[in-house]
PDB file of C-alpha atoms in Angstrom:
ATOM      1  CA  MET A   1      76.304 119.052 109.517  1.00 90.00           C
ATOM      2  CA  ARG A   2      79.927 119.463 108.627  1.00 93.00           C
ATOM      3  CA  THR A   3      82.111 116.336 107.685  1.00 94.00           C
ATOM      4  CA  GLN A   4      84.926 116.164 110.062  1.00 95.00           C
ATOM      5  CA  VAL A   5      87.930 113.921 110.061  1.00 96.00           C
ATOM      6  CA  VAL A   6      89.503 112.823 113.172  1.00 96.00           C
ATOM      7  CA  LEU A   7      92.894 111.545 113.015  1.00 95.00           C
ATOM      8  CA  LEU A   8      94.146 109.613 115.808  1.00 92.00           C
ATOM      9  CA  ARG A   9      97.977 109.168 116.850  1.00 89.00           C
ATOM     10  CA  GLY A  10      99.662 105.911 117.568  1.00 77.00           C
ATOM     11  CA  VAL A  11      96.591 103.557 117.190  1.00 73.00           C
ATOM     12  CA  ASN A  12      97.585  99.831 116.522  1.00 63.00           C
ATOM     13  CA  VAL A  13     101.194 100.576 117.076  1.00 63.00           C
ATOM     14  CA  GLN A  14     103.503 100.215 120.096  1.00 66.00           C
ATOM     15  CA  GLY A  15     100.926  98.428 122.244  1.00 62.00           C
ATOM     16  CA  THR A  16      97.909 100.820 121.853  1.00 71.00           C
ATOM     17  CA  THR A  17      95.659  98.486 120.048  1.00 78.00           C
ATOM     18  CA  MET A  18      91.839  98.666 119.437  1.00 84.00           C
ATOM     19  CA  THR A  19      89.429  97.182 117.029  1.00 89.00           C
ATOM     20  CA  MET A  20      87.590  99.573 114.845  1.00 90.00           C
ATOM     21  CA  ALA A  21      84.442  98.330 116.161  1.00 92.00           C
ATOM     22  CA  ASP A  22      85.398  99.232 119.757  1.00 93.00           C
ATOM     23  CA  LEU A  23      86.323 102.635 118.488  1.00 93.00           C
ATOM     24  CA  ARG A  24      83.098 103.419 116.896  1.00 94.00           C
ATOM     25  CA  ALA A  25      81.119 102.136 119.811  1.00 95.00           C
ATOM     26  CA  THR A  26      83.302 104.449 122.069  1.00 95.00           C
ATOM     27  CA  LEU A  27      82.659 107.636 119.662  1.00 96.00           C
ATOM     28  CA  ASP A  28      78.983 106.581 119.628  1.00 95.00           C
ATOM     29  CA  ALA A  29      78.674 106.609 123.568  1.00 96.00           C
ATOM     30  CA  ALA A  30      80.704 109.879 123.549  1.00 96.00           C
ATOM     31  CA  GLY A  31      78.042 111.586 121.134  1.00 95.00           C
ATOM     32  CA  PHE A  32      79.355 110.841 117.911  1.00 96.00           C
ATOM     33  CA  PRO A  33      76.838 108.515 116.235  1.00 94.00           C
ATOM     34  CA  GLY A  34      77.461 107.280 112.765  1.00 92.00           C
ATOM     35  CA  ALA A  35      81.001 107.819 113.255  1.00 94.00           C
ATOM     36  CA  ARG A  36      82.861 105.745 110.542  1.00 94.00           C
ATOM     37  CA  THR A  37      86.241 104.446 110.549  1.00 93.00           C
ATOM     38  CA  VAL A  38      88.750 104.225 107.412  1.00 92.00           C
ATOM     39  CA  LEU A  39      91.466 101.425 107.512  1.00 86.00           C
ATOM     40  CA  ALA A  40      92.577 100.196 110.881  1.00 81.00           C
ATOM     41  CA  SER A  41      94.913 103.037 111.859  1.00 80.00           C
ATOM     42  CA  GLY A  42      92.812 105.534 113.523  1.00 87.00           C
ATOM     43  CA  ASN A  43      90.985 107.454 110.721  1.00 93.00           C
ATOM     44  CA  VAL A  44      87.512 108.748 111.678  1.00 95.00           C
ATOM     45  CA  ILE A  45      84.814 110.363 109.611  1.00 96.00           C
ATOM     46  CA  LEU A  46      81.809 111.977 111.362  1.00 95.00           C
ATOM     47  CA  ALA A  47      79.243 114.510 110.910  1.00 94.00           C
ATOM     48  CA  ASP A  48      79.227 117.256 113.501  1.00 95.00           C
ATOM     49  CA  ASP A  49      78.839 120.993 113.779  1.00 94.00           C
ATOM     50  CA  ARG A  50      80.784 121.629 116.957  1.00 96.00           C
ATOM     51  CA  PRO A  51      84.064 123.480 116.710  1.00 95.00           C
ATOM     52  CA  GLY A  52      87.211 121.036 115.896  1.00 94.00           C
ATOM     53  CA  GLU A  53      88.606 121.897 119.317  1.00 94.00           C
ATOM     54  CA  GLN A  54      85.483 120.728 121.188  1.00 96.00           C
ATOM     55  CA  ILE A  55      85.377 117.370 119.224  1.00 97.00           C
ATOM     56  CA  ARG A  56      88.974 116.911 119.925  1.00 96.00           C
ATOM     57  CA  GLU A  57      88.627 117.353 123.434  1.00 96.00           C
ATOM     58  CA  LEU A  58      85.542 115.004 123.672  1.00 97.00           C
ATOM     59  CA  VAL A  59      87.249 112.226 121.723  1.00 96.00           C
ATOM     60  CA  GLU A  60      90.612 112.360 123.581  1.00 95.00           C
ATOM     61  CA  VAL A  61      88.656 111.929 126.890  1.00 96.00           C
ATOM     62  CA  ALA A  62      86.410 109.189 125.606  1.00 96.00           C
ATOM     63  CA  LEU A  63      89.547 107.161 124.273  1.00 93.00           C
ATOM     64  CA  ARG A  64      91.459 107.845 127.451  1.00 93.00           C
ATOM     65  CA  ASP A  65      88.608 106.724 129.563  1.00 94.00           C
ATOM     66  CA  ARG A  66      88.031 103.473 127.372  1.00 93.00           C
ATOM     67  CA  PHE A  67      91.372 102.330 126.150  1.00 89.00           C
ATOM     68  CA  GLY A  68      93.593 103.897 128.976  1.00 86.00           C
ATOM     69  CA  TYR A  69      96.298 105.656 126.992  1.00 84.00           C
ATOM     70  CA  ASP A  70      97.239 109.227 126.390  1.00 86.00           C
ATOM     71  CA  ALA A  71      95.145 109.823 123.287  1.00 88.00           C
ATOM     72  CA  TRP A  72      95.858 112.637 121.018  1.00 91.00           C
ATOM     73  CA  VAL A  73      93.861 113.533 118.085  1.00 94.00           C
ATOM     74  CA  GLN A  74      93.632 115.941 115.383  1.00 94.00           C
ATOM     75  CA  VAL A  75      90.281 117.409 113.768  1.00 96.00           C
ATOM     76  CA  VAL A  76      90.374 118.551 110.128  1.00 96.00           C
ATOM     77  CA  GLU A  77      87.257 119.451 108.213  1.00 95.00           C
ATOM     78  CA  GLN A  78      86.945 117.430 104.918  1.00 94.00           C
ATOM     79  CA  ASP A  79      87.004 120.681 102.836  1.00 95.00           C
ATOM     80  CA  GLU A  80      90.383 121.584 104.469  1.00 96.00           C
ATOM     81  CA  LEU A  81      91.502 117.965 104.093  1.00 97.00           C
ATOM     82  CA  ALA A  82      90.868 118.217 100.321  1.00 97.00           C
ATOM     83  CA  ARG A  83      92.851 121.480 100.258  1.00 97.00           C
ATOM     84  CA  ILE A  84      95.721 119.927 102.079  1.00 97.00           C
ATOM     85  CA  ALA A  85      95.947 117.111  99.664  1.00 96.00           C
ATOM     86  CA  ALA A  86      95.600 119.277  96.557  1.00 96.00           C
ATOM     87  CA  ASP A  87      98.532 121.376  97.824  1.00 96.00           C
ATOM     88  CA  TYR A  88     100.820 118.573  98.146  1.00 96.00           C
ATOM     89  CA  PRO A  89     103.954 120.316  96.535  1.00 94.00           C
ATOM     90  CA  PHE A  90     106.115 117.378  95.274  1.00 92.00           C
ATOM     91  CA  ASP A  91     105.826 115.178  92.247  1.00 86.00           C
ATOM     92  CA  THR A  92     106.459 111.975  94.090  1.00 80.00           C
ATOM     93  CA  ASP A  93     107.442 108.681  92.366  1.00 83.00           C
ATOM     94  CA  GLU A  94     105.577 106.393  94.817  1.00 85.00           C
ATOM     95  CA  SER A  95     107.668 103.207  93.623  1.00 88.00           C
ATOM     96  CA  THR A  96     110.700 104.842  95.324  1.00 88.00           C
ATOM     97  CA  HIS A  97     109.391 107.354  97.865  1.00 90.00           C
ATOM     98  CA  HIS A  98     106.614 107.763 100.402  1.00 92.00           C
ATOM     99  CA  PRO A  99     104.543 111.053 100.214  1.00 95.00           C
ATOM    100  CA  TYR A 100     103.463 112.125 103.824  1.00 95.00           C
ATOM    101  CA  VAL A 101     101.612 114.869 105.368  1.00 96.00           C
ATOM    102  CA  VAL A 102     102.340 115.667 108.904  1.00 94.00           C
ATOM    103  CA  PHE A 103      99.441 117.291 110.680  1.00 95.00           C
ATOM    104  CA  CYS A 104     100.088 119.731 113.365  1.00 93.00           C
ATOM    105  CA  ARG A 105      97.483 121.124 115.651  1.00 89.00           C
ATOM    106  CA  ASP A 106      99.390 123.778 117.468  1.00 86.00           C
ATOM    107  CA  ALA A 107     100.793 126.798 115.287  1.00 86.00           C
ATOM    108  CA  GLY A 108     103.542 127.115 117.893  1.00 85.00           C
ATOM    109  CA  ALA A 109     104.593 123.535 117.562  1.00 85.00           C
ATOM    110  CA  LEU A 110     104.570 123.723 113.843  1.00 86.00           C
ATOM    111  CA  ALA A 111     106.598 126.525 113.748  1.00 85.00           C
ATOM    112  CA  ALA A 112     109.230 124.949 115.997  1.00 83.00           C
ATOM    113  CA  LEU A 113     108.953 121.839 113.926  1.00 83.00           C
ATOM    114  CA  GLN A 114     109.596 123.747 110.757  1.00 81.00           C
ATOM    115  CA  GLU A 115     112.621 125.540 112.541  1.00 79.00           C
ATOM    116  CA  THR A 116     114.004 122.040 113.650  1.00 77.00           C
ATOM    117  CA  VAL A 117     113.993 120.574 110.256  1.00 73.00           C
ATOM    118  CA  HIS A 118     116.423 123.100 108.912  1.00 58.00           C
ATOM    119  CA  GLY A 119     115.200 126.564 109.251  1.00 48.00           C
ATOM    120  CA  PRO A 120     113.640 127.677 105.974  1.00 43.00           C
ATOM    121  CA  PRO A 121     110.391 125.987 105.202  1.00 42.00           C
ATOM    122  CA  GLU A 122     111.680 124.215 102.296  1.00 46.00           C
ATOM    123  CA  ARG A 123     114.567 121.689 101.876  1.00 47.00           C
ATOM    124  CA  ALA A 124     115.690 119.201  99.409  1.00 48.00           C
ATOM    125  CA  ASP A 125     118.587 116.728  99.504  1.00 55.00           C
ATOM    126  CA  ASP A 126     119.431 113.409  98.315  1.00 61.00           C
ATOM    127  CA  VAL A 127     117.255 111.616 101.199  1.00 75.00           C
ATOM    128  CA  GLU A 128     114.101 113.606 101.669  1.00 84.00           C
ATOM    129  CA  ARG A 129     112.192 116.776 101.037  1.00 86.00           C
ATOM    130  CA  VAL A 130     109.931 118.966 103.400  1.00 87.00           C
ATOM    131  CA  ALA A 131     107.628 121.881 102.746  1.00 88.00           C
ATOM    132  CA  ALA A 132     105.349 123.902 104.779  1.00 86.00           C
ATOM    133  CA  GLY A 133     101.868 124.007 104.492  1.00 89.00           C
ATOM    134  CA  GLU A 134      98.926 125.481 106.322  1.00 88.00           C
ATOM    135  CA  ARG A 135      98.505 123.553 109.534  1.00 91.00           C
ATOM    136  CA  VAL A 136     100.874 120.817 108.025  1.00 94.00           C
ATOM    137  CA  LEU A 137     104.184 119.859 106.844  1.00 92.00           C
ATOM    138  CA  TYR A 138     104.668 117.941 103.629  1.00 93.00           C
ATOM    139  CA  TRP A 139     107.299 115.250 103.519  1.00 92.00           C
ATOM    140  CA  GLU A 140     108.658 113.017 101.044  1.00 92.00           C
ATOM    141  CA  THR A 141     111.050 110.107 102.153  1.00 90.00           C
ATOM    142  CA  PRO A 142     112.526 107.210 100.299  1.00 88.00           C
ATOM    143  CA  LYS A 143     110.749 103.945 100.872  1.00 88.00           C
ATOM    144  CA  GLY A 144     111.997 102.112 103.919  1.00 86.00           C
ATOM    145  CA  ARG A 145     113.603 105.115 105.300  1.00 82.00           C
ATOM    146  CA  SER A 146     110.575 106.601 107.092  1.00 81.00           C
ATOM    147  CA  LEU A 147     112.091 105.974 110.568  1.00 83.00           C
ATOM    148  CA  ASP A 148     115.663 106.743 110.035  1.00 82.00           C
ATOM    149  CA  THR A 149     115.934 109.992 108.114  1.00 81.00           C
ATOM    150  CA  PRO A 150     116.825 113.257 109.802  1.00 82.00           C
ATOM    151  CA  ILE A 151     113.130 114.532 109.767  1.00 83.00           C
ATOM    152  CA  ALA A 152     111.881 111.207 110.728  1.00 84.00           C
ATOM    153  CA  LYS A 153     114.095 111.534 113.985  1.00 84.00           C
ATOM    154  CA  VAL A 154     112.772 114.991 114.585  1.00 84.00           C
ATOM    155  CA  LEU A 155     109.095 113.906 114.142  1.00 84.00           C
ATOM    156  CA  ALA A 156     109.762 111.154 116.886  1.00 85.00           C
ATOM    157  CA  ARG A 157     110.782 113.504 119.629  1.00 85.00           C
ATOM    158  CA  LYS A 158     108.692 113.850 122.628  1.00 87.00           C
ATOM    159  CA  ARG A 159     108.343 117.541 121.879  1.00 85.00           C
ATOM    160  CA  PHE A 160     105.928 116.749 119.057  1.00 86.00           C
ATOM    161  CA  LYS A 161     104.203 113.715 120.045  1.00 85.00           C
ATOM    162  CA  ALA A 162     100.930 115.358 121.325  1.00 86.00           C
ATOM    163  CA  ASP A 163     100.610 117.904 118.527  1.00 89.00           C
ATOM    164  CA  THR A 164     101.551 115.955 115.377  1.00 90.00           C
ATOM    165  CA  THR A 165     100.355 112.885 113.370  1.00 91.00           C
ATOM    166  CA  THR A 166     101.380 111.665 110.117  1.00 92.00           C
ATOM    167  CA  ARG A 167      99.331 110.180 107.212  1.00 94.00           C
ATOM    168  CA  ASN A 168     100.474 108.705 103.894  1.00 93.00           C
ATOM    169  CA  LEU A 169      98.978 110.864 101.085  1.00 95.00           C
ATOM    170  CA  ARG A 170      97.167 107.842  99.836  1.00 94.00           C
ATOM    171  CA  THR A 171      95.409 107.550 103.252  1.00 94.00           C
ATOM    172  CA  VAL A 172      94.589 111.124 103.018  1.00 95.00           C
ATOM    173  CA  ARG A 173      92.956 110.901  99.685  1.00 95.00           C
ATOM    174  CA  LYS A 174      91.129 107.738 100.929  1.00 94.00           C
ATOM    175  CA  LEU A 175      89.550 110.022 103.634  1.00 95.00           C
ATOM    176  CA  LEU A 176      88.161 112.219 100.914  1.00 94.00           C
ATOM    177  CA  ASN A 177      86.369 109.450  99.089  1.00 83.00           C
TER     178      ASN A 177
END
């Protein structure tokens, strides 16, 4: 069995609330016994050999049926998640900045996202930095500014809602342990 990481978008924010016990029970009923949650923000680790796309579809249907919201999830094999974490390109001072990984499940959406955040895949300014990765966008932003920077505003657009979810690099690393 392969270890799969399922990342739910928008859990326990903006009115979409669920307990992790309810989430685990829902996944168990959907055919994912033994799923375990990490933190209370929609991070699930499960063992399953089905293709990621099939897992994604099953989880989204189960969440929509049980919790009544437009569920969007990303499925990443744990080995790939380890590569993504290892490839984080910025030397971040976490006392002043947040290191984020923006996961994108659609190559077209990722390309549009990269183009929208200023054309070339790498950018640096006095506020934030961004770099392209495989299936992800790496993003660093000052603490307290993760909702109001130019890139944050792009990520909040409806165009990217179904295809992206963001995790702090510390959370990504926690999913590997």
